[in-house]
Each structure stands twice: as structure tokens, then as C-alpha cells.
CSV table of C-alpha atoms in Angstrom, one decimal:
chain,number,residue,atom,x,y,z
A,958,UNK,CA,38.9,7.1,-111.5
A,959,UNK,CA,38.0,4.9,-108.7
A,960,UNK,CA,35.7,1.7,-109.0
A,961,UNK,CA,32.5,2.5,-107.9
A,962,UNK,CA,30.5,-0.3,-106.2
A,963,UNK,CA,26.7,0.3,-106.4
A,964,UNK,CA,25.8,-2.4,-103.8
A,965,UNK,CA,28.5,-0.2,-100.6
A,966,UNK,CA,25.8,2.7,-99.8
A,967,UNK,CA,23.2,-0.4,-99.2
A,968,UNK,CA,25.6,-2.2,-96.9
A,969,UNK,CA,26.4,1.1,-94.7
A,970,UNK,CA,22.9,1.7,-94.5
A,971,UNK,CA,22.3,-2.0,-93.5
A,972,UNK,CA,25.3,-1.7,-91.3
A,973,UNK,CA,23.7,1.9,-89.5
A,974,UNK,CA,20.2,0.5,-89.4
A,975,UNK,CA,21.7,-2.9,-87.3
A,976,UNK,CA,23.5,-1.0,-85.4
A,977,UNK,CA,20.1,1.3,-84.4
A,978,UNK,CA,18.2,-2.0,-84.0
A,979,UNK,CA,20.7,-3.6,-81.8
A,980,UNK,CA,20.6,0.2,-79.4
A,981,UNK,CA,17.1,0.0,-79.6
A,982,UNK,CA,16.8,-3.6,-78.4
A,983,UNK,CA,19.3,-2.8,-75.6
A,984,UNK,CA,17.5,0.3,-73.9
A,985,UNK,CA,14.1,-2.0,-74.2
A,986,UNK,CA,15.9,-4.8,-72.4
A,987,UNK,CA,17.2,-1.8,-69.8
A,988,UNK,CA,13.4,-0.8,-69.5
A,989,UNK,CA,11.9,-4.2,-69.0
A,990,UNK,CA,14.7,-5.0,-66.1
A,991,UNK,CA,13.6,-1.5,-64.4
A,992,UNK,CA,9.7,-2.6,-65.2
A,993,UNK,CA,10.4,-6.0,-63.6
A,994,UNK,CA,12.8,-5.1,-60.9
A,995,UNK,CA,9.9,-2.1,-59.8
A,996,UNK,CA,7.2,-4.9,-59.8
A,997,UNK,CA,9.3,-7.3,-58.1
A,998,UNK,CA,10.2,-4.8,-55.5
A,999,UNK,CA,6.1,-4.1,-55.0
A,1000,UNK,CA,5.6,-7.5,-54.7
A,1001,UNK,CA,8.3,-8.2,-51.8
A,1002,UNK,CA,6.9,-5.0,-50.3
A,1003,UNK,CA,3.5,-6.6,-50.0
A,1004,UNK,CA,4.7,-10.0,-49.0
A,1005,UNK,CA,7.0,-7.8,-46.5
A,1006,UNK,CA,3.8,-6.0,-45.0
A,1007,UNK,CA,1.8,-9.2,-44.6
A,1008,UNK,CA,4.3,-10.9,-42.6
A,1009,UNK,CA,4.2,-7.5,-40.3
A,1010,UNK,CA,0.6,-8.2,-40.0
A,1011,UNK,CA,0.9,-11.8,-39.2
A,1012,UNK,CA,3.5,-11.2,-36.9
A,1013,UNK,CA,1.9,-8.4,-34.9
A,1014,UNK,CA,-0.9,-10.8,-34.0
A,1015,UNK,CA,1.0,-13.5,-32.6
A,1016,UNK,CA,1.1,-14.5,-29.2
A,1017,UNK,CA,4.4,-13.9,-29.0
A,1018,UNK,CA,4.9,-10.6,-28.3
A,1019,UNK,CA,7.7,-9.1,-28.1
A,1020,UNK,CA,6.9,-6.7,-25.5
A,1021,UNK,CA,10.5,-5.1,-23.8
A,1022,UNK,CA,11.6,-4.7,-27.2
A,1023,UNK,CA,8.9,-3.1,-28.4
A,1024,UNK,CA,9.2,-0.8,-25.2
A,1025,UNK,CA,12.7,-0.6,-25.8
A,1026,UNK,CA,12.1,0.9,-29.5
A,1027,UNK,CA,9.6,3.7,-28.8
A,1028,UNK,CA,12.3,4.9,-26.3
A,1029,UNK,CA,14.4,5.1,-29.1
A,1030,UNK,CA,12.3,6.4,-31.4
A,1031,UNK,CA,10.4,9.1,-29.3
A,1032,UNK,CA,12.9,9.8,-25.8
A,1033,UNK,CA,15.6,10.8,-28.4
A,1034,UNK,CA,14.2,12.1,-31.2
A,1035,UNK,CA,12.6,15.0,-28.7
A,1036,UNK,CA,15.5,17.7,-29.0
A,1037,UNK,CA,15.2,17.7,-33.0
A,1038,UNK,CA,11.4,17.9,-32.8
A,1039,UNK,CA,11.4,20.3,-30.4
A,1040,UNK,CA,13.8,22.6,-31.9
A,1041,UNK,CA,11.9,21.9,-35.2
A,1042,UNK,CA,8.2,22.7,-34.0
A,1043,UNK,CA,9.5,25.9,-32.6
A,1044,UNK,CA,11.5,27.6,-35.4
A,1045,UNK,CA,8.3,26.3,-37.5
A,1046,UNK,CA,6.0,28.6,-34.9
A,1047,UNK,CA,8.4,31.5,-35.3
A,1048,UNK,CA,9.0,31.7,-39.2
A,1049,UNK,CA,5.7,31.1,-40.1
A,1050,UNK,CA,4.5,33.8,-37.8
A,1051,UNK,CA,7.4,36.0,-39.2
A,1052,UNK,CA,6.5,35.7,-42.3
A,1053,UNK,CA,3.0,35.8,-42.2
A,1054,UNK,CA,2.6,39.2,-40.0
A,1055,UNK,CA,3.3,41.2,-42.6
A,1056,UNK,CA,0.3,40.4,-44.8
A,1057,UNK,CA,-2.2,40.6,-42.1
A,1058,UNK,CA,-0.9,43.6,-41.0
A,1059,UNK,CA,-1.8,44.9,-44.4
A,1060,UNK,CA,-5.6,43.8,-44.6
A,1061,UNK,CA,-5.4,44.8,-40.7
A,1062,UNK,CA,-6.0,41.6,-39.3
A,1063,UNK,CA,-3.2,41.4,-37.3
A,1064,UNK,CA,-6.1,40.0,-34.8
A,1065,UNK,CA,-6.5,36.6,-36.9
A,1066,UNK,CA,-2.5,35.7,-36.5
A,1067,UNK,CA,-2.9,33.2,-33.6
A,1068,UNK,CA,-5.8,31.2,-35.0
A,1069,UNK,CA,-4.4,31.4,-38.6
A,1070,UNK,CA,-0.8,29.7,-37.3
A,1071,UNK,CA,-2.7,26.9,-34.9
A,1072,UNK,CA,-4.7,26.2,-37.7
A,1073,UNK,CA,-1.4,25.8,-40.1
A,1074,UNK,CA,0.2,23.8,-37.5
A,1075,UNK,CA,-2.4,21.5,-36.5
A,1076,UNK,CA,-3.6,20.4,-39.5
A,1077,UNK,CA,-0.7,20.5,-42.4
A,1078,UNK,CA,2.6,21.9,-41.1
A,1079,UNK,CA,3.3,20.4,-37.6
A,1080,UNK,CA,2.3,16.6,-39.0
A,1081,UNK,CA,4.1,16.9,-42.2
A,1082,UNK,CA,7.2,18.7,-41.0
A,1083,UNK,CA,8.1,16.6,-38.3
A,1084,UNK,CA,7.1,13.2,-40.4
A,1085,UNK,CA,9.9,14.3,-42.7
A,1086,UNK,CA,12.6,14.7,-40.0
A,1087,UNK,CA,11.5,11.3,-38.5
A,1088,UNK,CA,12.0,10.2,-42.1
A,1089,UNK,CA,15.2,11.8,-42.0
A,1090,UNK,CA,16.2,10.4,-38.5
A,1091,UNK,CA,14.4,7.2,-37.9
A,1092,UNK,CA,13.8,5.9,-41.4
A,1093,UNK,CA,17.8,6.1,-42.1
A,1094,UNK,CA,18.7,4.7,-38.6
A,1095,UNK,CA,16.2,1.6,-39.1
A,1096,UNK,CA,18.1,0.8,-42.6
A,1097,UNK,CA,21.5,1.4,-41.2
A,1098,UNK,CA,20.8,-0.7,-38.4
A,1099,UNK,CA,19.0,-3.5,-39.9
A,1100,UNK,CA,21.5,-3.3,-42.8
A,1101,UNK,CA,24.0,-3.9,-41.0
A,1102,UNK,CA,22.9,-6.5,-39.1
A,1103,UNK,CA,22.1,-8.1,-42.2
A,1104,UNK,CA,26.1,-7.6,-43.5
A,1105,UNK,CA,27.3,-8.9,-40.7
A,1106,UNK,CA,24.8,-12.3,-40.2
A,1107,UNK,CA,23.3,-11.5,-37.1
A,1108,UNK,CA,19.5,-12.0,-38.8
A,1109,UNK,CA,20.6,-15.5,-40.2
A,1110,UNK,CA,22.3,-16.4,-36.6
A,1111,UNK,CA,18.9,-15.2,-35.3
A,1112,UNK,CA,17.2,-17.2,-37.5
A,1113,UNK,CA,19.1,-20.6,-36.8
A,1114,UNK,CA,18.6,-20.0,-33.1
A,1115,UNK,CA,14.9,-20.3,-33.2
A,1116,UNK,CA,14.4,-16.7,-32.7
A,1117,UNK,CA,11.9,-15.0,-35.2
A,1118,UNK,CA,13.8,-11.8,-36.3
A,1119,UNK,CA,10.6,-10.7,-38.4
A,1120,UNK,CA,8.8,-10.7,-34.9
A,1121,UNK,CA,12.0,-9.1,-33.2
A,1122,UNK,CA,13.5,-6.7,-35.0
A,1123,UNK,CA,10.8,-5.6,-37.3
A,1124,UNK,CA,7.2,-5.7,-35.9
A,1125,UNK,CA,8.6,-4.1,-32.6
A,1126,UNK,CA,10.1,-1.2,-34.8
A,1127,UNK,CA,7.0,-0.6,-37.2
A,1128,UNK,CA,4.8,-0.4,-33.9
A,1129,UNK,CA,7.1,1.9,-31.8
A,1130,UNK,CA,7.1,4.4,-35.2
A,1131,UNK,CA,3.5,4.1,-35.4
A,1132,UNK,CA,2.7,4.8,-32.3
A,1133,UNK,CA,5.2,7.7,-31.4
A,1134,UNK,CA,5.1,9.8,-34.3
A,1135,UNK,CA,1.8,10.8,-33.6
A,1136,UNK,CA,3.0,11.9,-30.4
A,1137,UNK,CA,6.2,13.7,-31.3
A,1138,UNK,CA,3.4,15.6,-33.7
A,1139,UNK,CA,1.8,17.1,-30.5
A,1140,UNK,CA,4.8,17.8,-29.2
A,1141,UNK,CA,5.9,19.7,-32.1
A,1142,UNK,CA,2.7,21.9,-32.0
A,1143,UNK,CA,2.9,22.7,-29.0
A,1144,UNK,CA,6.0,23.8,-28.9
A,1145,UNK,CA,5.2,25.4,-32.1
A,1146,UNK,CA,2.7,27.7,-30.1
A,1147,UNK,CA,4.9,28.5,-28.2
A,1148,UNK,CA,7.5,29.7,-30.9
A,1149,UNK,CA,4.3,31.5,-32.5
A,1150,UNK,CA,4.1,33.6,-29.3
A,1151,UNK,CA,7.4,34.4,-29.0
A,1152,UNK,CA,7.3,35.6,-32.5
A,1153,UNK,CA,4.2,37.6,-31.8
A,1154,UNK,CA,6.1,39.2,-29.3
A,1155,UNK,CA,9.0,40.4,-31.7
A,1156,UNK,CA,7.0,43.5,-33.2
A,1157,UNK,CA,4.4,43.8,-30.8
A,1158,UNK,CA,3.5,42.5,-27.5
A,1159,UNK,CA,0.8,40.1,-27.0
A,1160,UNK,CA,0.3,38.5,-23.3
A,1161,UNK,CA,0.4,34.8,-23.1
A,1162,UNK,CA,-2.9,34.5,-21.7
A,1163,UNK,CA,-4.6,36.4,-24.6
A,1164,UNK,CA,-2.9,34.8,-27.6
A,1165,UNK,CA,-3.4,31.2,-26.9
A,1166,UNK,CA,-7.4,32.7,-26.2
A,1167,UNK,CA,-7.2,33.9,-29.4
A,1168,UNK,CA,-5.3,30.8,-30.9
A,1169,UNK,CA,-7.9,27.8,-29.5
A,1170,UNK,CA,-11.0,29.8,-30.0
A,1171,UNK,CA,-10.4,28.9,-33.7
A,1172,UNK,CA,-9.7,25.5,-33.3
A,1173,UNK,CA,-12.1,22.9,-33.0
A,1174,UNK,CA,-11.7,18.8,-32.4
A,1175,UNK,CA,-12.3,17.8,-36.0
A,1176,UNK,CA,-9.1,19.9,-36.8
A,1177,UNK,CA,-7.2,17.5,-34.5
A,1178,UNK,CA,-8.6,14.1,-35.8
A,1179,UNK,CA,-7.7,14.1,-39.5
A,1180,UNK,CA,-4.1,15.5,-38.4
A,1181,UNK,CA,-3.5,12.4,-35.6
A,1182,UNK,CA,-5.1,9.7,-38.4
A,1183,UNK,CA,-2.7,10.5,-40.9
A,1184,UNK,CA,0.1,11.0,-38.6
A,1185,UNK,CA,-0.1,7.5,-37.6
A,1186,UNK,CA,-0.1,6.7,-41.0
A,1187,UNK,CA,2.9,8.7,-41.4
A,1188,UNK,CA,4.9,6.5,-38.5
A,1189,UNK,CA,3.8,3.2,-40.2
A,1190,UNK,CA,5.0,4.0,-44.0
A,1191,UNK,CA,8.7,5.3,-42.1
A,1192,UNK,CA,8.9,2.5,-40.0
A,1193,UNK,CA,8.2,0.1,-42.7
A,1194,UNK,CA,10.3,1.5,-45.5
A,1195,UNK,CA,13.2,1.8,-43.1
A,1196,UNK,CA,12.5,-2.0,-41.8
A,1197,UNK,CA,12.1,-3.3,-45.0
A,1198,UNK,CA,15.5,-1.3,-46.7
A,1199,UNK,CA,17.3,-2.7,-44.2
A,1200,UNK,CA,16.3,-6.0,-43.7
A,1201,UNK,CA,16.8,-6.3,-47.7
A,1202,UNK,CA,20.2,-5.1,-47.6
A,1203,UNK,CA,22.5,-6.5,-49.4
A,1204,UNK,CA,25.6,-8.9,-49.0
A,1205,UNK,CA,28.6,-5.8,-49.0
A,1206,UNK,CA,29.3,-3.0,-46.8
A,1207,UNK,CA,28.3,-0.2,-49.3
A,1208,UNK,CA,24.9,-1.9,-49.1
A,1209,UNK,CA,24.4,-0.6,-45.6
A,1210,UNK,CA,24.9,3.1,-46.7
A,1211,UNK,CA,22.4,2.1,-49.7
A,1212,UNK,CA,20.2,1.2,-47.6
A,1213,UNK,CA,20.2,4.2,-45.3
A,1214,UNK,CA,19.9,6.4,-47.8
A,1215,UNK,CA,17.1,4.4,-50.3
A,1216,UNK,CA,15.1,4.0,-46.7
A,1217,UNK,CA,15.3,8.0,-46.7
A,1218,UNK,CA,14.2,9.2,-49.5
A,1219,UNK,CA,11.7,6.5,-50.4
A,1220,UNK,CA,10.0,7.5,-46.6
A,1221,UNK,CA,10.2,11.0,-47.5
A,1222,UNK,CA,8.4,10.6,-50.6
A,1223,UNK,CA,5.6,8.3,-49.1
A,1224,UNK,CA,5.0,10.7,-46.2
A,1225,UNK,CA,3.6,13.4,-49.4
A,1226,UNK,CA,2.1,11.1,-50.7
A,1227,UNK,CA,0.0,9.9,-47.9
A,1228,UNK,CA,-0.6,13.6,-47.1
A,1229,UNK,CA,-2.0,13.9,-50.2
A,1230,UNK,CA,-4.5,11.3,-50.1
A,1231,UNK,CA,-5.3,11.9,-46.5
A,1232,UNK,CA,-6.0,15.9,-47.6
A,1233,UNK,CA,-8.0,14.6,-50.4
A,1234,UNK,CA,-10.3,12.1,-48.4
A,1235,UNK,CA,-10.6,14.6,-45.5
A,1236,UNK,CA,-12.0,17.5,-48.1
A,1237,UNK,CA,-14.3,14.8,-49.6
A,1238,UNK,CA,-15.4,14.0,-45.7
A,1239,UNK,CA,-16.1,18.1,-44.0
């Protein structure tokens, strides 16, 4: 018969419970460098914002860029929008027929869709392909101007690249957003129509009759507020990605993407509020 040593179970279990404690300390150490890393990034986001606001007051304006961005932004981001608000017109008419056609109100279609469009679905829908388009395009770019030292060669040649690259960007999103928004629902009339027109046959004249008579200007306002609110949170999240970007190539891609998603996710947010302050308001 083996020896048996009383005092071995007490150093595994001293053995299994360091082992735990040493885990334990290494996912709270994990946690606090996500906590602090979150708070940091917050922090350079503010400081990021208020040099936007700083800058866009200067005297210095940087005004053929600035003119030079919201042809970017707007001139060629018209075909996707387009194509965009007018599928939107079409499948929510589509899909929504059916239902009226049940409680025979096939009547209340055309005011029912503007409605939808105007206020929730034409701002929201075409924030998030701008999200897609511009946000990603803004970190790439930036990104890799950032890999490749053109923002420090800007810097040591006296030229401001805050007030350059950034500010001119952030304003042209801001400011053509809300545009490519009423392009979008017009053209998503327009696909409305032509869906009307699948099943039935409904003149052009009488459905957009039927389409305003239910809209009124308040329906417009809260949709263009927010939707300038949408341009600002894209153009800065893409700015700021990618003028943050890191030192490697894969940083560029990082950025892009990050720039994306973050956008995307600020867009519903902002919706949200905006839809909660506008209840509180009507």
C-alpha cells in the first residue's frame, strides 16, 4: 500500500484555486483595458468634435474644398439614392396593398406611403447607405492619407489638415444628406405610383392628390432636423476613423470598416431620440 500524504489534496486545491484567481485577475485586467480604451476613445471623440467646432469658425475657410466635397458627397452618391428611394416606393407599396385592400381602403395607399417616407423610411434608409458609401470612403481616404504621411507633410507645411480635410467633409455631409433625403422621396413617389399601377390603375394626377392632401409641413420639419443630424454623426465618425488610423496598411481597411458600422449604429440611435423628442413635441 502506497504512502498516503494527508497535506497533497490541500496543495491541489491551493494549486486549482491560484490557478482560478490568476484567470480571474486576467479577464478583470481584459475588462478594465476595454473600460479604459471605450472611455478614452469618448474622450478623443469629444476633443475630436471640438476642434470641428473651433475650426468651422475660423476665418480661414476653406471654401473650394468644402465645394469640392459636397460634389463628392451629393453629385455621386445620386444613382445609389435614386435607385434606393425608388425600390423603397415600390416594395413598400407592394407589400402594403394587400392589407388595405382587405379593410377596403385601398383609397388611403398614397397618403399612408408619403407619410412612411417622409417621416421614418426615406431619412433613415438613405442615412444608412450614406453610412455605407460616405462614412467608409471618408475612413479609407483619410486612412490612408494618414499611412502614407500626407496629414503630417500637411502639418509641417503650415497647412491646417483639421481645417482641410476634416471641417470641409463634416459640412459637405451635413449639408447634403438632407438633400439626397428629398431626393429619395421623391423618387420614392414616384416608385409608389408605379407600384400603384401594377394591380390597378391610378392616374398620376390623382395619386399624388391623394398622396399630399395627407401631408402637412410639420411632417417635413422633424424629418430634415434629424436628417442633418444624420449627415453630421457620418461625416464625423468617418473623419474621425480615418484620421485616427493607424500606422499599417491593414489599418486603412480597419478603418473603413469601424467608420461603417459605428455610423450605421449612430444613425438609429439618433433616430431614436429624434422620434422620441418629436412625440414629446406634437
Amino acid at each position: 500500500m502506497k504512502n498516503f500524504n494527508p497535506s497533497t489534496p490541500v496543495i491541489k486545491a491551493k494549486t486549482y484555486a491560484t490557478k482560478q484567481s490568476i484567470k480571474l485577475s486576467e479577464k478583470t485586467l481584459q475588462r478594465k483595458e476595454k473600460a479604459s480604451g471605450f472611455l478614452l476613445d469618448v474622450g478623443n471623440m469629444a476633443s475630436f468634435i471640438g476642434a470641428i467646432f473651433r475650426e468651422t469658425f475660423s476665418t480661414q475657410f476653406e471654401f473650394k474644398e468644402f465645394l469640392r466635397q459636397c460634389f463628392q458627397i451629393g453629385n455621386k452618391s445620386l444613382p445609389l439614392v435614386a435607385t434606393t428611394g425608388a425600390i423603397m416606393g415600390v416594395v413598400l407599396t407592394i407589400q402594403s396593398r394587400p392589407v388595405l385592400v382587405d379593410f377596403g381602403a385601398v383609397s388611403m395607399l398614397p397618403g399612408m406611403v408619403a407619410i412612411s417616407m417622409i417621416r421614418e423610411i426615406g431619412p433613415v434608409i438613405t442615412a444608412l447607405i450614406c453610412a455605407g458609401k460616405i462614412g467608409s470612403g471618408m475612413g479609407a481616404e483619410l486612412g490612408s492619407m494618414k499611412v502614407s504621411e500626407q496629414i503630417d507633410a500637411m502639418e509641417v507645411s503650415a497647412t491646417n489638415p483639421m481645417r482641410f480635410l476634416v471641417v470641409t467633409r463634416v459640412l459637405a455631409a451635413t449639408l447634403m444628406i438632407p438633400l439626397l433625403v428629398i431626393f429619395a422621396d421623391t423618387l420614392g413617389f414616384f416608385g409608389s405610383w408605379l407600384g400603384v399601377n401594377i394591380k390597378g390603375s391610378v392616374s398620376f394626377t390623382l395619386f399624388f392628390s391623394q398622396a399630399f392632401s395627407t401631408i402637412e409641413f410639420i411632417d417635413f420639419i422633424p424629418a430634415v432636423v434629424k436628417s442633418f443630424f444624420f449627415g453630421a454623426v457620418i461625416g464625423i465618425v468617418g473623419c474621425y476613423k480615418g484620421y485616427n488610423a493607424g500606422r499599417g496598411t491593414e489599418s486603412v481597411g480597419l478603418a473603413a470598416n469601424s467608420a461603417v458600422v459605428l455610423s450605421s449604429l449612430l444613425v438609429i440611435v439618433v433616430d431614436m431620440i429624434a422620434v422620441q423628442i418629436t412625440d414629446m413635441m406634437l
